[in-house]
């Protein structure tokens, strides 16, 4: 199954290169196997070049660029073998407004054939959802679910505050 | 295969029975810090077979049982049911609840006998039918938080290798 | 100097307990030395109890609660021996609006005797700053500094976009 | 001791000379992802004596020198100057630039001889006068990101121990 692994890896690599360009609106990136002898045991090396910058190792990228690169890898692997559903928990936390929009644009390519559930604090991401569930602890320490419309989100995330002001 | 519904009761901070419909393509979960959003993600991971206490952010598996809150006693069991619709075969939605034998050495939950455990509305779903779910987040159990790109790279390797072994 | 360490630790612990209560508006927390024999080599154990919840290990806290607890520790140690200045890089990333406000309220107790420099994407944190410096890459790959007023922040963080739209 | 000014040139993405006045009590740094905010933090860490490539998010110390960008050649040296005012003694502000001897085995910067290196406006500041700076962030060099509470706990131990050894 070594040749199968090589084939799957090549597909993921191809996906990564195109999704990275879409998320960063340019630039280029690649992933390599560190050992070609025994592919199944090998590590993976990533290089990324945001638009207008030098090609470099992922350690030199900024916090937001690292998150965006991680999302490109996630989607690249997901595309090789899409699961029926996918759960994302605050993957947009380090992204600025512009990159949140680019992330959502790429996410839309995957939504439909697969269902997605996303936990977020970003208003733009909330606006992209079909349904919003709010979780609240009206009774302290006990979670309950309420349905929330987008325009109620501001009030909702402030409540309930037990502040002694 | 589509996710229709999730029911949680006694799981982490969800002391009372709580239902989530997942008919939509993209469902958002929102709320203040510490209200229980990631606990919903953990419920989905657990019911789909994740048995690692660390990935569920606990020290041991009994940490998923509601431990109590102000003016509310802890419970003895946690139950999560997921309803999946297998649209290919036109079958009825199938409910799946994990059989959860608690390790007898569970300290504070000595009375935590088997949790959940029966298949509703039809045949139990065997493990092989349980779909793969990709879960990614910056708050995952492990210390490095899987939002970090080097962590995702490590998982990618596992995902790609697992992919091949399954297809073998 | 073992007794000196014990004394310093006790001060940090005292600070941590009161700053945690201020950040969480209630609840309680504590820090212990795992080995009392040889204090200088010992690890530190933290327990935290957000208001209305059970006392538990920090691993069970949510992402935002962990960040807030980390900030309580940081400020507790800082108070023992304040440095002339302190740099915070996106420490508010996981916090919701309510907790950002609580963090800023505690931060104000430290600003003045010490200077603080904070990198942030949160509008409320920007609003609390005396001066805002914007960093931009008008020329791709090259950073430059511009002064920004609070009402310009929205436009500023969108530009420059090279999106192929 | 107050921080008055920071000047960077050729340090990471700051190819051209850039100045920051720090007269205010609370200064904010804002901007889009990847624009260079954390590079300012790294400049402050470097000029105040941080010599760990990992904490400066590089593989080796020469990674702090501007490597080039679209249509712009890389540079051979990085220079950071910090101006501190020691308000207790009423002295003139003192500038401090680190003496940065590059390791001769610096591959891509073979010509990266000593960087910065002279004391401006007065006597050089010796290491012991350089103030302690608390730097905390979720993007620090190490993989776990020091925003994580277990990481802060580890650093707390170092900070507390260091505190005592200094006072010894
Ligand atoms: N077994 C349990 N019993 C009761 N409460 C629990 C249990 N396990 C975890 N919790 C509570 O759940 C809370 C954390 O919830 P969760 O991690 O889902 O928050 P969140 O909504 O994701 O917040 P954030 O926005 O900060 O990530 C903790 O405060 C903890 O007290
Ligand atoms: N030696 C260098 N020469 C040129 N550019 C460099 C050098 N080192 C780092 N960079 C660039 O600096 C950028 C990262 O900057 P930085 O980490 O300060 O971003 P940031 O503003 O903090 O972003 P975020 O909001 O995502 O955290 C990288 O894209 C990298 O290309
Ligand atoms: Mg969470
Ligand atoms: Mg940064």
PDB file of C-alpha atoms in Angstrom, chain D:
ATOM      1  CA  UNK D   1      13.240  53.689  34.058  1.00  0.00           C
ATOM      2  CA  UNK D   2      10.915  54.528  31.189  1.00  0.00           C
ATOM      3  CA  UNK D   3      10.923  53.401  27.582  1.00  0.00           C
ATOM      4  CA  UNK D   4      11.118  56.482  25.331  1.00  0.00           C
ATOM      5  CA  UNK D   5      11.819  55.279  21.826  1.00  0.00           C
ATOM      6  CA  UNK D   6      12.527  52.242  19.666  1.00  0.00           C
ATOM      7  CA  UNK D   7      14.284  52.391  16.294  1.00  0.00           C
ATOM      8  CA  UNK D   8      14.464  49.370  14.000  1.00  0.00           C
ATOM      9  CA  UNK D   9      16.265  48.988  10.675  1.00  0.00           C
ATOM     10  CA  UNK D  10      16.805  45.810   8.713  1.00  0.00           C
ATOM     11  CA  UNK D  11      15.175  43.796  11.507  1.00  0.00           C
ATOM     12  CA  UNK D  12      12.806  41.127  10.121  1.00  0.00           C
ATOM     13  CA  UNK D  13      10.191  42.780   7.912  1.00  0.00           C
ATOM     14  CA  UNK D  14      11.300  46.336   8.860  1.00  0.00           C
ATOM     15  CA  UNK D  15      13.703  46.889   5.959  1.00  0.00           C
ATOM     16  CA  UNK D  16      13.712  50.674   6.320  1.00  0.00           C
ATOM     17  CA  UNK D  17      14.388  52.686   9.436  1.00  0.00           C
ATOM     18  CA  UNK D  18      11.226  52.843  11.513  1.00  0.00           C
ATOM     19  CA  UNK D  19      10.713  54.739  14.784  1.00  0.00           C
ATOM     20  CA  UNK D  20       8.239  54.161  17.616  1.00  0.00           C
ATOM     21  CA  UNK D  21       7.733  56.715  20.422  1.00  0.00           C
ATOM     22  CA  UNK D  22       6.636  55.131  23.671  1.00  0.00           C
ATOM     23  CA  UNK D  23       5.789  58.168  25.770  1.00  0.00           C
ATOM     24  CA  UNK D  24       2.309  56.925  26.596  1.00  0.00           C
ATOM     25  CA  UNK D  25       1.433  54.563  29.459  1.00  0.00           C
ATOM     26  CA  UNK D  26      -0.510  52.150  27.220  1.00  0.00           C
ATOM     27  CA  UNK D  27       0.496  51.847  23.566  1.00  0.00           C
ATOM     28  CA  UNK D  28      -1.505  49.668  21.166  1.00  0.00           C
ATOM     29  CA  UNK D  29      -0.110  48.011  18.023  1.00  0.00           C
ATOM     30  CA  UNK D  30      -2.674  47.051  15.389  1.00  0.00           C
ATOM     31  CA  UNK D  31      -2.815  45.818  11.802  1.00  0.00           C
ATOM     32  CA  UNK D  32      -3.740  42.914   9.525  1.00  0.00           C
ATOM     33  CA  UNK D  33      -2.319  39.375   9.837  1.00  0.00           C
ATOM     34  CA  UNK D  34       1.333  39.120   8.814  1.00  0.00           C
ATOM     35  CA  UNK D  35       1.987  42.862   8.693  1.00  0.00           C
ATOM     36  CA  UNK D  36       4.753  42.878  11.301  1.00  0.00           C
ATOM     37  CA  UNK D  37       3.186  43.476  14.754  1.00  0.00           C
ATOM     38  CA  UNK D  38       4.893  40.552  16.500  1.00  0.00           C
ATOM     39  CA  UNK D  39       8.139  41.558  14.766  1.00  0.00           C
ATOM     40  CA  UNK D  40       8.033  44.764  16.835  1.00  0.00           C
ATOM     41  CA  UNK D  41       7.702  42.623  19.957  1.00  0.00           C
ATOM     42  CA  UNK D  42      10.657  40.522  18.784  1.00  0.00           C
ATOM     43  CA  UNK D  43      12.724  43.688  18.239  1.00  0.00           C
ATOM     44  CA  UNK D  44      12.105  44.733  21.839  1.00  0.00           C
ATOM     45  CA  UNK D  45      13.002  41.250  23.102  1.00  0.00           C
ATOM     46  CA  UNK D  46      16.192  41.177  21.017  1.00  0.00           C
ATOM     47  CA  UNK D  47      17.476  44.584  22.004  1.00  0.00           C
ATOM     48  CA  UNK D  48      16.860  43.720  25.651  1.00  0.00           C
ATOM     49  CA  UNK D  49      19.038  40.668  25.448  1.00  0.00           C
ATOM     50  CA  UNK D  50      16.908  37.744  24.294  1.00  0.00           C
ATOM     51  CA  UNK D  51      19.369  35.557  22.383  1.00  0.00           C
ATOM     52  CA  UNK D  52      17.257  32.469  21.801  1.00  0.00           C
ATOM     53  CA  UNK D  53      16.494  31.968  18.107  1.00  0.00           C
ATOM     54  CA  UNK D  54      13.472  29.865  19.048  1.00  0.00           C
ATOM     55  CA  UNK D  55      11.910  32.576  21.183  1.00  0.00           C
ATOM     56  CA  UNK D  56      12.461  34.987  18.273  1.00  0.00           C
ATOM     57  CA  UNK D  57      10.625  32.451  16.072  1.00  0.00           C
ATOM     58  CA  UNK D  58      13.642  31.720  13.902  1.00  0.00           C
ATOM     59  CA  UNK D  59      15.878  28.730  13.299  1.00  0.00           C
ATOM     60  CA  UNK D  60      19.062  30.708  13.870  1.00  0.00           C
ATOM     61  CA  UNK D  61      19.987  34.184  15.020  1.00  0.00           C
ATOM     62  CA  UNK D  62      20.558  35.485  11.517  1.00  0.00           C
ATOM     63  CA  UNK D  63      16.850  34.983  10.795  1.00  0.00           C
ATOM     64  CA  UNK D  64      16.324  38.416  12.345  1.00  0.00           C
ATOM     65  CA  UNK D  65      18.029  40.152   9.415  1.00  0.00           C
ATOM     66  CA  UNK D  66      15.695  41.377   6.636  1.00  0.00           C
ATOM     67  CA  UNK D  67      15.712  38.552   4.054  1.00  0.00           C
ATOM     68  CA  UNK D  68      14.257  40.496   1.133  1.00  0.00           C
ATOM     69  CA  UNK D  69      10.807  40.929  -0.424  1.00  0.00           C
ATOM     70  CA  UNK D  70       9.244  41.450  -3.853  1.00  0.00           C
ATOM     71  CA  UNK D  71      11.613  43.739  -5.712  1.00  0.00           C
ATOM     72  CA  UNK D  72      13.840  44.355  -2.694  1.00  0.00           C
ATOM     73  CA  UNK D  73      17.206  42.753  -1.901  1.00  0.00           C
ATOM     74  CA  UNK D  74      17.903  41.265   1.527  1.00  0.00           C
ATOM     75  CA  UNK D  75      20.136  43.242   3.884  1.00  0.00           C
ATOM     76  CA  UNK D  76      23.363  42.309   5.674  1.00  0.00           C
ATOM     77  CA  UNK D  77      22.598  43.574   9.107  1.00  0.00           C
ATOM     78  CA  UNK D  78      19.814  44.282  11.527  1.00  0.00           C
ATOM     79  CA  UNK D  79      19.942  47.176  13.948  1.00  0.00           C
ATOM     80  CA  UNK D  80      17.665  47.938  16.853  1.00  0.00           C
ATOM     81  CA  UNK D  81      18.132  50.863  19.223  1.00  0.00           C
ATOM     82  CA  UNK D  82      16.136  51.465  22.356  1.00  0.00           C
ATOM     83  CA  UNK D  83      16.156  54.743  24.259  1.00  0.00           C
ATOM     84  CA  UNK D  84      15.477  54.456  27.981  1.00  0.00           C
ATOM     85  CA  UNK D  85      15.046  57.308  30.419  1.00  0.00           C
ATOM     86  CA  UNK D  86      16.126  56.611  33.912  1.00  0.00           C
ATOM     87  CA  UNK D  87      13.795  59.014  35.669  1.00  0.00           C
ATOM     88  CA  UNK D  88      15.197  58.272  39.130  1.00  0.00           C
ATOM     89  CA  UNK D  89      18.613  59.662  38.433  1.00  0.00           C
ATOM     90  CA  UNK D  90      17.488  62.461  36.134  1.00  0.00           C
ATOM     91  CA  UNK D  91      20.039  61.333  33.582  1.00  0.00           C
ATOM     92  CA  UNK D  92      19.830  61.905  29.880  1.00  0.00           C
ATOM     93  CA  UNK D  93      18.039  59.187  28.008  1.00  0.00           C
ATOM     94  CA  UNK D  94      20.442  56.367  27.259  1.00  0.00           C
ATOM     95  CA  UNK D  95      20.413  54.513  23.977  1.00  0.00           C
ATOM     96  CA  UNK D  96      21.310  50.879  23.854  1.00  0.00           C
ATOM     97  CA  UNK D  97      22.055  48.769  20.810  1.00  0.00           C
ATOM     98  CA  UNK D  98      23.083  45.165  21.215  1.00  0.00           C
ATOM     99  CA  UNK D  99      26.501  44.091  20.059  1.00  0.00           C
ATOM    100  CA  UNK D 100      25.569  41.363  17.690  1.00  0.00           C
ATOM    101  CA  UNK D 101      28.484  39.216  16.559  1.00  0.00           C
ATOM    102  CA  UNK D 102      27.106  36.818  14.020  1.00  0.00           C
ATOM    103  CA  UNK D 103      28.202  33.262  14.228  1.00  0.00           C
ATOM    104  CA  UNK D 104      30.724  32.821  11.408  1.00  0.00           C
ATOM    105  CA  UNK D 105      28.820  29.822  10.163  1.00  0.00           C
ATOM    106  CA  UNK D 106      25.799  31.985   9.276  1.00  0.00           C
ATOM    107  CA  UNK D 107      24.994  30.395   5.896  1.00  0.00           C
ATOM    108  CA  UNK D 108      22.977  32.841   3.877  1.00  0.00           C
ATOM    109  CA  UNK D 109      24.394  35.872   5.569  1.00  0.00           C
ATOM    110  CA  UNK D 110      28.044  35.120   5.221  1.00  0.00           C
ATOM    111  CA  UNK D 111      28.585  38.839   5.001  1.00  0.00           C
ATOM    112  CA  UNK D 112      26.533  39.500   8.164  1.00  0.00           C
ATOM    113  CA  UNK D 113      29.355  40.888  10.286  1.00  0.00           C
ATOM    114  CA  UNK D 114      28.678  42.648  13.531  1.00  0.00           C
ATOM    115  CA  UNK D 115      25.262  44.277  13.675  1.00  0.00           C
ATOM    116  CA  UNK D 116      24.507  47.557  15.364  1.00  0.00           C
ATOM    117  CA  UNK D 117      26.872  47.791  18.202  1.00  0.00           C
ATOM    118  CA  UNK D 118      27.590  51.258  19.411  1.00  0.00           C
ATOM    119  CA  UNK D 119      26.137  53.146  22.314  1.00  0.00           C
ATOM    120  CA  UNK D 120      24.557  56.411  21.253  1.00  0.00           C
ATOM    121  CA  UNK D 121      23.979  59.575  23.294  1.00  0.00           C
ATOM    122  CA  UNK D 122      26.055  58.557  26.220  1.00  0.00           C
ATOM    123  CA  UNK D 123      27.589  55.577  27.860  1.00  0.00           C
ATOM    124  CA  UNK D 124      26.610  52.104  26.782  1.00  0.00           C
ATOM    125  CA  UNK D 125      24.130  50.443  29.034  1.00  0.00           C
ATOM    126  CA  UNK D 126      25.556  47.370  30.641  1.00  0.00           C
ATOM    127  CA  UNK D 127      23.468  44.230  30.839  1.00  0.00           C
ATOM    128  CA  UNK D 128      22.711  44.631  34.502  1.00  0.00           C
ATOM    129  CA  UNK D 129      21.066  47.976  33.854  1.00  0.00           C
ATOM    130  CA  UNK D 130      18.831  46.551  31.173  1.00  0.00           C
ATOM    131  CA  UNK D 131      15.396  46.313  32.761  1.00  0.00           C
ATOM    132  CA  UNK D 132      13.396  43.157  33.043  1.00  0.00           C
ATOM    133  CA  UNK D 133      10.614  43.064  30.538  1.00  0.00           C
ATOM    134  CA  UNK D 134       7.663  40.781  30.906  1.00  0.00           C
ATOM    135  CA  UNK D 135       6.667  39.518  27.495  1.00  0.00           C
ATOM    136  CA  UNK D 136       3.594  37.367  27.194  1.00  0.00           C
ATOM    137  CA  UNK D 137       1.654  36.350  24.172  1.00  0.00           C
ATOM    138  CA  UNK D 138      -0.127  33.553  22.422  1.00  0.00           C
ATOM    139  CA  UNK D 139       2.283  33.638  19.508  1.00  0.00           C
ATOM    140  CA  UNK D 140       5.585  33.132  21.285  1.00  0.00           C
ATOM    141  CA  UNK D 141       8.209  31.026  19.647  1.00  0.00           C
ATOM    142  CA  UNK D 142       7.563  27.795  21.423  1.00  0.00           C
ATOM    143  CA  UNK D 143       4.999  25.530  19.892  1.00  0.00           C
ATOM    144  CA  UNK D 144       2.556  25.573  22.757  1.00  0.00           C
ATOM    145  CA  UNK D 145       1.997  29.299  22.547  1.00  0.00           C
ATOM    146  CA  UNK D 146       2.428  30.871  25.917  1.00  0.00           C
ATOM    147  CA  UNK D 147      -1.179  31.896  26.129  1.00  0.00           C
ATOM    148  CA  UNK D 148      -1.843  28.401  27.312  1.00  0.00           C
ATOM    149  CA  UNK D 149      -2.190  28.345  31.049  1.00  0.00           C
ATOM    150  CA  UNK D 150       0.091  25.340  31.597  1.00  0.00           C
ATOM    151  CA  UNK D 151       2.815  27.178  29.738  1.00  0.00           C
ATOM    152  CA  UNK D 152       2.390  30.265  31.850  1.00  0.00           C
ATOM    153  CA  UNK D 153       2.599  28.107  34.956  1.00  0.00           C
ATOM    154  CA  UNK D 154       5.936  26.768  33.762  1.00  0.00           C
ATOM    155  CA  UNK D 155       7.221  30.282  33.141  1.00  0.00           C
ATOM    156  CA  UNK D 156       5.874  31.420  36.475  1.00  0.00           C
ATOM    157  CA  UNK D 157       8.106  28.933  38.172  1.00  0.00           C
ATOM    158  CA  UNK D 158      11.115  30.272  36.257  1.00  0.00           C
ATOM    159  CA  UNK D 159      10.120  33.857  36.994  1.00  0.00           C
ATOM    160  CA  UNK D 160       9.683  33.212  40.688  1.00  0.00           C
ATOM    161  CA  UNK D 161      12.925  31.266  40.967  1.00  0.00           C
ATOM    162  CA  UNK D 162      14.806  33.870  38.952  1.00  0.00           C
ATOM    163  CA  UNK D 163      13.358  36.529  41.202  1.00  0.00           C
ATOM    164  CA  UNK D 164      14.888  34.923  44.219  1.00  0.00           C
ATOM    165  CA  UNK D 165      18.272  34.257  42.762  1.00  0.00           C
ATOM    166  CA  UNK D 166      18.555  37.887  41.756  1.00  0.00           C
ATOM    167  CA  UNK D 167      17.681  39.138  45.189  1.00  0.00           C
ATOM    168  CA  UNK D 168      20.028  36.677  46.848  1.00  0.00           C
TER     169      UNK D 168
END
